[in-house]
Short mmCIF file of C-alpha atoms in Angstrom, two decimals:
data_model
loop_
_atom_site.label_atom_id
_atom_site.label_comp_id
_atom_site.label_asym_id
_atom_site.label_seq_id
_atom_site.Cartn_x
_atom_site.Cartn_y
_atom_site.Cartn_z
CA MET A 1 87.29 -66.35 50.66
CA SER A 2 87.10 -68.00 47.32
CA ILE A 3 87.98 -71.47 47.59
CA ASP A 4 88.68 -73.34 44.39
CA GLY A 5 91.05 -75.21 42.29
CA ASP A 6 93.48 -77.55 44.22
CA LEU A 7 93.13 -75.61 47.38
CA SER A 8 89.37 -76.79 47.49
CA GLU A 9 90.31 -80.12 48.22
CA ILE A 10 92.23 -79.97 51.16
CA PHE A 11 89.74 -77.39 52.35
CA LEU A 12 87.87 -79.23 55.77
CA ASP A 13 84.13 -79.23 54.39
CA THR A 14 85.31 -80.51 51.00
CA ARG A 15 86.85 -83.37 52.39
CA VAL A 16 83.70 -83.91 54.97
CA LYS A 17 81.50 -83.84 52.36
CA ARG A 18 83.57 -86.21 49.85
CA LEU A 19 84.35 -88.57 52.71
CA LYS A 20 80.50 -88.47 53.78
CA ARG A 21 79.38 -90.62 50.86
CA CYS A 22 82.60 -93.06 51.89
CA PHE A 23 81.69 -93.47 55.69
CA SER A 24 77.71 -93.81 55.22
CA PRO A 25 76.62 -97.15 56.64
CA ALA A 26 74.28 -97.42 53.66
CA THR A 27 76.71 -96.27 51.17
CA GLY A 28 80.17 -96.42 52.33
CA TRP A 29 83.23 -98.81 51.98
CA ARG A 30 82.16 -101.06 54.71
CA HIS A 31 78.66 -101.42 52.91
CA CYS A 32 80.93 -102.05 49.47
CA LEU A 33 82.76 -104.78 50.91
CA VAL A 34 80.08 -106.67 52.84
CA SER A 35 78.23 -106.52 49.69
CA LEU A 36 81.02 -107.89 47.53
CA ALA A 37 81.62 -110.68 50.47
CA VAL A 38 77.93 -111.74 49.98
CA PHE A 39 78.11 -111.51 46.23
CA LEU A 40 81.08 -113.99 46.00
CA GLU A 41 80.01 -116.28 48.93
CA GLU A 42 76.52 -116.89 49.34
CA PRO A 43 75.27 -118.38 45.64
CA ARG A 44 71.71 -118.47 46.73
CA THR A 45 71.49 -114.66 47.69
CA VAL A 46 72.78 -114.25 44.21
CA PHE A 47 70.06 -116.49 42.60
CA ASP A 48 67.58 -114.66 44.69
CA GLN A 49 68.45 -111.15 43.46
CA TYR A 50 68.76 -112.45 40.06
CA ASN A 51 64.77 -113.58 40.14
CA GLU A 52 63.98 -110.27 41.62
CA ALA A 53 65.72 -108.50 38.67
CA CYS A 54 65.70 -110.93 35.96
CA TRP A 55 62.45 -109.61 34.03
CA GLN A 56 62.95 -106.58 31.59
CA LYS A 57 60.20 -104.00 30.63
CA ASP A 58 59.65 -106.09 27.34
CA GLY A 59 58.79 -109.11 28.96
CA THR A 60 61.96 -111.20 28.04
CA ARG A 61 64.08 -112.90 30.91
CA LEU A 62 67.67 -111.50 31.68
CA PRO A 63 70.48 -113.69 30.93
CA GLU A 64 72.24 -114.99 34.01
CA SER A 65 75.55 -113.59 32.58
CA SER A 66 74.31 -110.09 31.95
CA PHE A 67 72.88 -110.00 35.47
CA ILE A 68 76.05 -111.28 36.84
CA ARG A 69 78.14 -108.99 35.04
CA SER A 70 76.17 -105.60 35.62
CA ARG A 71 75.93 -106.28 39.12
CA PHE A 72 79.64 -107.11 39.55
CA HIS A 73 80.48 -104.10 37.51
CA GLN A 74 78.28 -101.65 39.47
CA MET A 75 79.95 -103.36 43.20
CA PHE A 76 83.48 -102.63 41.41
CA GLN A 77 82.96 -99.10 40.24
CA LYS A 78 81.38 -98.18 43.95
CA LEU A 79 84.32 -99.89 45.58
CA SER A 80 87.04 -98.24 43.62
CA SER A 81 85.25 -94.87 43.62
CA CYS A 82 85.24 -95.14 47.31
CA PHE A 83 88.19 -96.30 47.76
CA ALA A 84 89.88 -93.66 45.80
CA THR A 85 88.15 -90.73 47.72
CA ILE A 86 89.37 -92.51 51.00
CA MET A 87 93.04 -92.77 50.11
CA ALA A 88 92.89 -89.19 48.49
CA HIS A 89 91.59 -87.42 52.07
CA VAL A 90 92.79 -89.55 54.90
CA PRO A 91 96.52 -89.97 55.56
CA ARG A 92 98.39 -93.53 54.83
CA ALA A 93 99.16 -93.91 58.39
CA ILE A 94 95.76 -93.75 59.33
CA ILE A 95 94.66 -96.65 56.70
CA LEU A 96 97.87 -98.53 58.00
CA GLU A 97 100.28 -99.57 55.47
CA LYS A 98 99.03 -103.21 55.41
CA ASN A 99 95.56 -102.07 54.86
CA TYR A 100 96.71 -100.12 51.96
CA LYS A 101 98.58 -102.76 50.30
CA SER A 102 95.54 -104.87 50.77
CA ILE A 103 93.59 -102.14 48.96
CA VAL A 104 95.58 -101.41 46.10
CA SER A 105 95.65 -105.24 45.53
CA LEU A 106 92.22 -105.63 45.88
CA THR A 107 91.05 -103.23 42.96
CA LYS A 108 94.03 -104.55 40.50
CA MET A 109 92.00 -108.20 41.43
CA LEU A 110 88.84 -106.91 40.76
CA GLU A 111 89.73 -105.25 37.33
CA ASP A 112 91.15 -108.26 36.02
CA PHE A 113 88.00 -110.48 37.16
CA SER A 114 86.03 -107.94 35.29
CA LYS A 115 87.92 -108.20 32.26
CA LEU A 116 87.77 -112.20 32.71
CA LEU A 117 83.89 -111.92 33.41
CA ALA A 118 83.83 -109.79 30.11
CA THR A 119 85.11 -112.42 27.76
CA LYS A 120 82.40 -114.16 25.09
CA THR A 121 83.43 -117.35 26.58
CA ALA A 122 81.89 -116.25 30.01
CA GLY A 123 78.29 -117.47 28.83
CA ASN A 124 75.01 -118.09 30.94
CA ASP A 125 76.44 -121.64 32.20
CA VAL A 126 80.06 -120.54 33.01
CA ALA A 127 77.88 -117.55 35.39
CA VAL A 128 75.33 -119.95 36.85
CA ASP A 129 78.43 -121.98 37.87
CA VAL A 130 80.73 -119.55 39.40
CA PHE A 131 77.79 -117.80 41.10
CA MET A 132 74.64 -119.36 41.49
CA THR A 133 75.54 -122.83 42.40
CA THR A 134 76.55 -124.28 45.86
CA SER A 135 79.58 -126.71 46.42
CA ASP A 136 77.13 -129.12 47.37
CA GLU A 137 75.14 -128.60 43.60
CA LYS A 138 78.67 -128.96 41.84
CA CYS A 139 79.36 -132.26 43.25
CA ARG A 140 76.08 -133.39 42.39
CA ASP A 141 75.93 -132.21 38.86
CA SER A 142 79.89 -132.43 38.08
CA ASP A 143 79.41 -134.35 34.85
CA GLU A 144 77.11 -131.78 33.35
CA ARG A 145 78.14 -128.52 34.50
CA ALA A 146 80.70 -126.41 32.88
CA HIS A 147 82.34 -126.12 36.41
CA GLY A 148 85.52 -127.91 35.32
CA SER A 149 86.28 -125.72 32.08
CA GLU A 150 89.48 -123.69 32.36
CA LEU A 151 87.50 -120.77 32.75
CA VAL A 152 85.36 -122.10 35.45
CA GLU A 153 88.54 -122.82 37.70
CA LYS A 154 89.68 -119.18 36.73
CA LEU A 155 86.90 -117.62 37.88
CA THR A 156 86.57 -119.80 40.73
CA GLN A 157 90.11 -119.47 42.05
CA GLN A 158 90.13 -115.51 41.55
CA LYS A 159 87.09 -115.44 43.40
CA LYS A 160 88.41 -117.12 46.41
CA ALA A 161 91.37 -114.72 46.24
CA ILE A 162 89.28 -111.74 45.98
CA LEU A 163 87.16 -112.91 48.95
CA GLY A 164 90.11 -113.37 51.30
CA VAL A 165 91.12 -109.72 50.50
CA THR A 166 87.42 -108.53 50.95
CA ARG A 167 87.20 -110.39 54.42
CA THR A 168 90.86 -109.31 55.68
CA LEU A 169 90.04 -105.51 54.85
CA ILE A 170 86.35 -106.08 56.59
CA ARG A 171 88.14 -107.07 59.70
CA ASN A 172 91.02 -104.96 59.77
CA LEU A 173 90.23 -101.68 58.30
CA LYS A 174 89.15 -99.18 61.21
CA LEU A 175 87.51 -96.10 59.58
CA PRO A 176 84.55 -94.52 60.84
CA VAL A 177 81.05 -95.64 59.68
CA THR A 178 78.84 -92.57 60.37
CA ARG A 179 76.98 -89.74 58.37
CA SER A 180 77.37 -87.51 61.25
CA ASP A 181 79.54 -84.01 59.73
CA PHE A 182 80.52 -83.71 63.38
CA ARG A 183 82.16 -86.96 63.91
CA ILE A 184 83.56 -86.99 60.24
CA LYS A 185 85.35 -83.38 60.73
CA LYS A 186 86.59 -84.70 64.09
CA PHE A 187 88.11 -87.76 62.31
CA CYS A 188 89.76 -85.32 59.85
CA LEU A 189 91.40 -83.28 62.12
CA VAL A 190 92.90 -85.77 64.79
CA SER A 191 93.96 -88.20 61.50
CA ALA A 192 95.85 -85.15 60.15
CA SER A 193 99.59 -84.32 59.98
CA PHE A 194 99.03 -80.98 59.25
CA VAL A 195 96.12 -78.41 60.07
CA PHE A 196 95.98 -75.40 57.81
CA CYS A 197 94.20 -72.44 59.33
CA THR A 198 93.90 -68.84 60.19
CA VAL A 199 94.45 -67.63 63.61
CA SER A 200 91.00 -67.35 64.65
CA GLY A 201 89.86 -70.64 62.99
CA SER A 202 92.96 -72.09 65.34
CA ALA A 203 90.36 -71.73 68.32
CA LYS A 204 88.15 -74.44 66.99
CA LEU A 205 91.18 -76.79 67.56
CA ASN A 206 91.04 -76.27 71.18
CA ASN A 207 90.61 -80.09 71.87
CA GLN A 208 93.82 -81.00 69.02
CA LYS A 209 97.11 -81.79 70.32
CA MET A 210 99.61 -80.32 68.43
CA ASP A 211 103.43 -80.23 68.26
CA LEU A 212 104.51 -77.61 66.27
CA LEU A 213 103.01 -74.21 65.38
CA LEU A 214 103.77 -72.19 62.34
CA ILE A 215 102.57 -68.77 62.01
CA ASP A 216 102.89 -67.12 58.42
CA GLU A 217 102.42 -63.55 57.84
CA ALA A 218 103.04 -63.09 61.90
CA ALA A 219 104.43 -59.88 61.50
CA GLN A 220 101.01 -58.73 60.20
CA LEU A 221 99.43 -60.05 63.00
CA LYS A 222 98.23 -57.99 66.67
CA GLU A 223 99.82 -59.23 69.37
CA CYS A 224 96.96 -60.58 70.90
CA GLU A 225 96.02 -62.24 68.03
CA SER A 226 99.15 -64.80 67.91
CA LEU A 227 98.00 -65.58 71.41
CA ILE A 228 95.13 -67.86 70.11
CA PRO A 229 96.81 -70.30 68.40
CA LEU A 230 99.58 -70.20 71.26
CA GLN A 231 97.02 -71.64 73.57
CA LEU A 232 96.83 -75.18 71.56
CA SER A 233 97.25 -77.97 73.37
CA GLY A 234 100.67 -79.82 73.77
CA LEU A 235 102.70 -77.45 71.83
CA LYS A 236 106.50 -77.96 71.87
CA HIS A 237 107.76 -75.81 69.39
CA ALA A 238 105.87 -72.38 68.04
CA VAL A 239 107.77 -70.73 64.68
CA LEU A 240 106.72 -67.26 63.42
CA ILE A 241 107.60 -66.38 60.02
CA GLY A 242 107.26 -62.78 58.76
CA ASP A 243 109.03 -59.66 57.57
CA GLU A 244 108.63 -56.90 59.93
CA CYS A 245 109.99 -54.29 57.03
CA GLN A 246 106.39 -54.97 55.47
CA LEU A 247 103.08 -54.36 56.60
CA PRO A 248 102.05 -54.38 60.14
CA ALA A 249 98.39 -55.09 61.36
CA THR A 250 95.50 -52.78 60.44
CA VAL A 251 94.63 -50.19 63.45
CA LYS A 252 92.09 -47.77 62.09
CA SER A 253 92.23 -46.23 65.75
CA LYS A 254 94.76 -43.61 66.56
CA VAL A 255 94.86 -43.66 69.87
CA ALA A 256 94.94 -47.74 69.88
CA GLY A 257 97.76 -47.27 67.37
CA SER A 258 99.61 -45.03 69.98
CA ALA A 259 99.08 -47.76 72.47
CA LEU A 260 100.70 -50.06 70.04
CA LEU A 261 98.07 -52.21 69.75
CA GLY A 262 99.30 -52.90 66.01
CA ARG A 263 102.38 -54.38 67.51
CA SER A 264 103.01 -57.94 66.77
CA LEU A 265 104.56 -60.54 68.97
CA PHE A 266 107.21 -60.92 65.84
CA GLU A 267 107.96 -57.43 66.72
CA ARG A 268 107.88 -57.66 70.28
CA LEU A 269 110.64 -60.55 70.55
CA SER A 270 112.72 -59.08 68.03
CA LEU A 271 112.93 -55.73 70.23
CA LEU A 272 113.48 -58.24 73.46
CA GLY A 273 116.35 -59.24 71.48
CA HIS A 274 115.48 -62.89 70.51
CA LYS A 275 117.53 -64.49 67.75
CA LYS A 276 116.16 -64.21 64.15
CA HIS A 277 116.99 -66.25 61.54
CA LEU A 278 117.02 -64.27 58.08
CA LEU A 279 115.62 -66.12 54.82
CA ASN A 280 118.14 -64.31 52.55
CA ILE A 281 117.16 -65.58 49.10
CA GLN A 282 114.59 -64.09 47.28
CA TYR A 283 113.26 -66.37 44.22
CA ARG A 284 110.41 -63.52 42.75
CA MET A 285 111.93 -60.97 41.50
CA HIS A 286 114.25 -60.03 38.57
CA PRO A 287 117.56 -58.73 39.75
CA SER A 288 117.05 -55.37 38.52
CA ILE A 289 113.80 -55.10 40.44
CA SER A 290 115.42 -56.31 43.71
CA ILE A 291 118.28 -54.04 43.74
CA PHE A 292 116.53 -51.15 45.25
CA PRO A 293 114.38 -53.15 47.99
CA ASN A 294 117.45 -54.69 49.14
CA GLU A 295 119.43 -51.61 49.43
CA SER A 296 116.88 -49.58 51.01
CA PHE A 297 114.74 -52.00 53.47
CA TYR A 298 117.27 -54.99 53.73
CA ASP A 299 120.71 -53.57 54.20
CA LYS A 300 122.20 -55.48 51.64
CA LYS A 301 121.54 -58.89 53.03
CA ILE A 302 119.02 -60.62 50.28
CA LEU A 303 120.60 -62.27 47.74
CA ASP A 304 118.84 -63.28 44.28
CA GLY A 305 118.07 -67.20 43.85
CA PRO A 306 119.41 -69.01 41.07
CA ASN A 307 116.35 -69.13 39.46
CA VAL A 308 115.80 -65.32 38.81
CA MET A 309 119.51 -65.07 37.69
CA GLN A 310 118.98 -67.26 34.96
CA GLU A 311 118.31 -65.48 31.42
CA SER A 312 114.67 -67.02 30.93
CA HIS A 313 113.38 -64.85 33.84
CA LYS A 314 114.33 -61.60 31.94
CA ARG A 315 111.08 -61.27 30.14
CA SER A 316 109.94 -58.75 27.17
CA PHE A 317 106.42 -57.85 27.12
CA LEU A 318 106.75 -54.35 25.32
CA HIS A 319 109.38 -52.83 22.95
CA GLY A 320 111.60 -50.09 24.38
CA ALA A 321 113.86 -49.75 27.14
CA MET A 322 110.90 -47.72 29.21
CA PHE A 323 109.49 -51.45 29.44
CA GLY A 324 112.15 -53.02 30.61
CA PRO A 325 112.66 -55.49 34.09
CA TYR A 326 112.84 -51.97 36.25
CA SER A 327 111.57 -48.30 35.31
CA PHE A 328 110.22 -45.19 36.75
CA ILE A 329 108.18 -43.46 34.24
CA ASN A 330 107.88 -39.80 34.96
CA ILE A 331 104.24 -38.26 34.15
CA ASP A 332 103.38 -34.48 34.57
CA GLY A 333 100.30 -34.59 35.80
CA TRP A 334 98.11 -33.47 38.58
CA GLU A 335 96.49 -35.12 41.68
CA ASP A 336 92.80 -34.68 42.32
CA ARG A 337 91.69 -32.92 45.55
CA GLY A 338 89.84 -34.71 48.32
CA GLN A 339 91.01 -36.96 51.26
CA SER A 340 91.50 -39.99 48.96
CA LYS A 341 93.62 -39.17 46.16
CA ARG A 342 93.25 -39.96 42.20
CA ASN A 343 95.30 -39.04 39.57
CA MET A 344 93.28 -38.97 35.95
CA THR A 345 96.75 -38.73 34.01
CA GLU A 346 98.32 -41.87 35.48
CA LEU A 347 94.79 -43.51 34.82
CA THR A 348 94.82 -42.59 31.30
CA VAL A 349 98.84 -44.08 30.95
CA ILE A 350 97.76 -47.37 32.65
CA MET A 351 94.82 -47.65 30.40
CA GLU A 352 97.13 -47.33 27.17
CA ILE A 353 99.69 -49.80 28.71
CA LEU A 354 97.47 -52.11 29.45
CA HIS A 355 95.94 -51.77 25.82
CA ASN A 356 98.96 -52.29 24.40
CA LEU A 357 99.91 -55.23 26.89
CA ARG A 358 96.93 -56.74 25.46
CA ASN A 359 97.11 -56.94 22.26
CA ALA A 360 101.14 -57.93 22.36
CA CYS A 361 100.41 -60.58 24.45
CA ARG A 362 97.37 -61.59 21.71
CA SER A 363 99.70 -61.96 18.86
CA THR A 364 101.99 -63.86 20.72
CA SER A 365 99.07 -66.16 22.61
CA GLN A 366 100.63 -65.88 25.74
CA CYS A 367 99.32 -65.43 29.23
CA VAL A 368 100.26 -62.69 31.37
CA SER A 369 99.50 -61.93 35.12
CA VAL A 370 99.49 -58.08 35.76
CA GLY A 371 99.17 -56.37 38.64
CA VAL A 372 97.92 -52.67 39.11
CA ILE A 373 98.91 -51.28 42.38
CA CYS A 374 97.75 -47.88 44.04
CA PRO A 375 97.97 -46.65 47.72
CA TYR A 376 94.64 -44.92 47.13
CA SER A 377 90.92 -46.49 47.09
CA ALA A 378 89.57 -43.59 44.73
CA GLN A 379 92.53 -44.56 42.31
CA VAL A 380 91.87 -48.22 42.62
CA GLU A 381 88.02 -47.32 41.93
CA ALA A 382 88.70 -45.23 38.95
CA ILE A 383 90.88 -47.98 37.16
CA GLN A 384 88.41 -50.74 37.91
CA GLN A 385 85.62 -48.36 36.14
CA ALA A 386 87.91 -47.91 33.53
CA VAL A 387 88.42 -51.35 32.73
CA GLY A 388 85.12 -52.64 33.57
CA ASP A 389 85.10 -56.35 33.07
CA ALA A 390 88.56 -57.88 33.78
CA LYS A 391 87.83 -60.74 31.66
CA ALA A 392 87.76 -58.60 28.54
CA MET A 393 91.35 -57.80 29.33
CA HIS A 394 92.51 -61.67 28.47
CA PRO A 395 95.14 -62.88 27.99
CA LEU A 396 95.99 -60.51 30.55
CA ALA A 397 95.10 -61.96 34.05
CA LEU A 398 94.55 -58.25 35.70
CA ARG A 399 94.00 -57.33 39.31
CA VAL A 400 93.66 -53.83 40.66
CA ASN A 401 93.96 -53.35 44.42
CA SER A 402 95.72 -51.50 47.10
CA VAL A 403 99.15 -51.64 48.56
CA ASP A 404 97.59 -53.59 51.30
CA GLY A 405 95.70 -55.74 49.19
CA PHE A 406 98.75 -56.97 47.48
CA GLN A 407 100.92 -58.01 50.31
CA GLY A 408 101.64 -61.79 50.14
CA SER A 409 100.42 -61.83 45.92
CA GLU A 410 102.90 -61.79 43.33
CA GLU A 411 102.26 -61.05 39.60
CA ASP A 412 104.54 -61.27 36.07
CA ILE A 413 104.00 -57.63 35.47
CA ILE A 414 103.33 -55.03 37.99
CA ILE A 415 102.40 -51.13 37.40
CA LEU A 416 102.42 -49.04 40.40
CA SER A 417 100.52 -45.71 40.47
CA THR A 418 101.64 -43.34 43.25
CA VAL A 419 99.24 -40.95 42.50
CA ARG A 420 100.42 -38.11 44.08
CA SER A 421 101.32 -34.76 42.30
CA ASN A 422 101.75 -31.15 43.54
CA ASN A 423 104.01 -28.47 44.01
CA ALA A 424 104.45 -29.13 47.94
CA GLY A 425 105.94 -32.35 47.44
CA SER A 426 103.09 -33.76 49.88
CA ILE A 427 102.75 -37.57 49.37
CA GLY A 428 100.65 -38.14 52.88
CA PHE A 429 100.87 -42.00 54.04
CA LEU A 430 102.76 -43.06 51.00
CA SER A 431 105.59 -42.02 52.34
CA ASN A 432 105.20 -45.08 54.86
CA VAL A 433 108.46 -46.99 54.26
CA ARG A 434 106.63 -50.38 55.13
CA ARG A 435 103.94 -49.78 52.46
CA ALA A 436 106.61 -48.45 50.15
CA ASN A 437 108.26 -52.04 50.43
CA VAL A 438 105.38 -54.17 49.73
CA ALA A 439 104.30 -52.19 46.52
CA LEU A 440 108.04 -52.57 45.28
CA THR A 441 108.49 -56.19 45.85
CA ARG A 442 105.33 -58.26 43.92
CA ALA A 443 106.95 -58.23 40.52
CA ARG A 444 108.30 -61.22 38.97
CA HIS A 445 109.66 -60.10 35.92
CA CYS A 446 108.79 -56.11 35.18
CA LEU A 447 108.23 -53.33 37.48
CA TRP A 448 106.96 -50.10 35.91
CA ILE A 449 106.20 -47.53 38.41
CA LEU A 450 104.37 -44.61 37.45
CA GLY A 451 104.94 -40.83 39.32
CA ASN A 452 105.58 -37.31 39.29
CA ALA A 453 109.38 -37.14 40.10
CA ALA A 454 109.29 -33.66 41.05
CA THR A 455 106.77 -34.30 43.59
CA LEU A 456 108.21 -37.20 44.76
CA ARG A 457 112.05 -35.91 44.94
CA GLY A 458 110.30 -33.06 46.99
CA SER A 459 108.81 -35.29 49.57
CA GLY A 460 111.86 -36.38 51.88
CA SER A 461 110.83 -39.73 51.55
CA ILE A 462 112.06 -42.84 50.34
CA TRP A 463 110.38 -42.13 47.33
CA GLU A 464 112.94 -39.45 46.81
CA GLU A 465 115.82 -41.91 47.26
CA LEU A 466 113.98 -44.08 44.51
CA VAL A 467 113.56 -41.52 42.00
CA GLN A 468 117.62 -40.77 42.49
CA ASP A 469 118.51 -44.55 42.02
CA ALA A 470 116.33 -44.64 38.63
CA VAL A 471 118.43 -41.87 37.44
CA ASP A 472 121.64 -43.10 38.38
CA ARG A 473 120.76 -46.65 37.28
CA ARG A 474 119.02 -45.04 33.86
CA CYS A 475 115.77 -46.37 34.50
CA PHE A 476 114.07 -43.28 34.50
CA PHE A 477 112.15 -41.98 31.76
CA ASN A 478 109.58 -39.25 30.64
CA TRP A 479 106.23 -40.69 29.56
CA ASP A 480 106.39 -37.70 26.87
CA ASP A 481 109.95 -38.39 25.47
CA GLY A 482 109.05 -42.23 25.45
CA ALA A 483 105.33 -43.09 24.58
CA GLY A 484 102.16 -41.31 23.28
CA VAL A 485 98.64 -42.11 23.84
CA SER A 486 96.70 -42.77 20.89
CA SER A 487 93.99 -39.78 20.98
CA SER A 488 91.03 -41.69 19.57
CA TRP A 489 91.71 -44.38 22.28
CA ALA A 490 92.17 -42.19 25.06
CA VAL A 491 89.40 -40.05 24.57
CA THR A 492 87.04 -43.10 23.91
CA SER A 493 87.89 -44.93 26.55
CA CYS A 494 87.70 -41.67 29.37
CA VAL A 495 84.26 -40.73 27.94
CA ASN A 496 82.79 -44.18 28.15
CA THR A 497 84.25 -44.43 32.03
CA ASP A 498 81.72 -42.42 33.57
CA ILE A 499 84.17 -41.62 36.61
CA SER A 500 82.68 -39.96 39.44
CA CYS A 501 84.49 -36.97 40.96
CA GLU A 502 85.38 -35.99 44.55
CA HIS A 503 82.09 -33.70 44.65
CA GLY A 504 79.75 -36.36 43.22
CA ARG A 505 79.79 -35.24 39.72
CA ASN A 506 80.54 -37.31 36.49
CA ALA A 507 83.99 -36.53 35.21
CA ASP A 508 83.24 -33.86 32.32
CA ALA A 509 85.40 -32.40 29.30
CA ASP A 510 87.63 -30.26 31.52
CA ASP A 511 88.63 -33.49 33.75
CA ILE A 512 89.13 -35.44 30.38
CA CYS A 513 91.47 -32.60 28.95
CA GLY A 514 93.32 -32.07 32.22
CA ALA A 515 94.36 -35.68 32.08
CA LEU A 516 95.36 -35.62 28.35
CA GLY A 517 96.90 -32.27 28.38
CA SER A 518 100.08 -33.11 29.90
CA LEU A 519 100.79 -35.97 27.31
CA ARG A 520 101.84 -35.62 24.16
CA LEU A 521 99.53 -37.34 21.84
CA ALA A 522 101.03 -39.52 19.00
CA GLU A 523 101.18 -37.83 15.64
#
């Protein structure tokens, strides 16, 4: 799984890597605090350090003030960086509120002290007086030294205050001092208020005590998979979150499927009569998109959230009613023969729509996320080959995947290719109601469904109802009547695609002509 962006910052391996430097005995928080305390309260140690580092490459002696500023700046930067990482990756409750305030206070005091050291009047005499002279020496040489000056007094007072907070943190801050990945991981898990993981990953938490368990997409888990996190120690409550109207667990074996291996704990409890709480407000889809799924899958129990009801949620990307928030676009093409179906005519239409979308978005300088959903892997592969490098579609953020691959996702625009087109009204597993529900509920602003109306109407499935609903709502369009495909673009893109046919040969002129023959080419 790709872990990047903000997600990477809460990923356990990232946290361990970040905290390892801050917990290390040689570079970590304790080393930085002790080094600062020594620098502030042991003048002779500072003087010895200066004597070791005072000679420069050109043979000249480094001024005391330059050494002090440089050394202090290094310690300040390391300590600040260390504490910034700790406060970002360790819960405040573990640091403790008093220590958290001390860290914030110390950082501010060090910043002010650094500015004071950087003033022009903080010369060698001041640096020597504040950092390299013992109290006894100051008393003996009180008439000759500059420690009585206002700047020296100010630096001395601030140094004492910084030293006090530093000692307090060394004494009170209870954080690990280790480079062990195992110990740091354990510390992170024990300290965390929330742990996000997969159900299989929860097996690694067998020694952790958890009060509450939340299982997301619970309706897509096999019952046996849900049992893994339910074995966590100390659980008082378990909440299953899912949608039994969408895709269940994937079970490839028909025998296992008939034995209900794919049934989820969510479904079992539901069948046993356990009360469910319906989250009945959807905040994703434009109301025109949500009408059909709400009526067909959820008994009209779902309400549209206030955000999708606002005028700003209605977005227009291409001209024409065909490309409104919701439309069924009838395409008179034919599916290829084979176990995994492919429809070259729909592919050509999809490429034309993507081509026009890309140009429209470039002219308006807007970035739009587009998902192309196909129930058949052969159609997915054909479109991916036709698109080539998805980055070339910029400013479109394009994804092409199967229905299963889109569960849990959402995009600004969804183009749904139903693929099936035959005289028998045969649509195979496209008739699966749960799969149809997922495909029809991924779009935020626009859902454009491509299909052969005659085939879908003759299927005796949910798709027959969808086509009739589109007709009734005046969202039904014939591609031949409302849009044309530029002949030069369509032929060029198809010729360059090098799509493989079902029997292992490349698409030839007959395939291309068959794909384009049912489309009215632009004049």
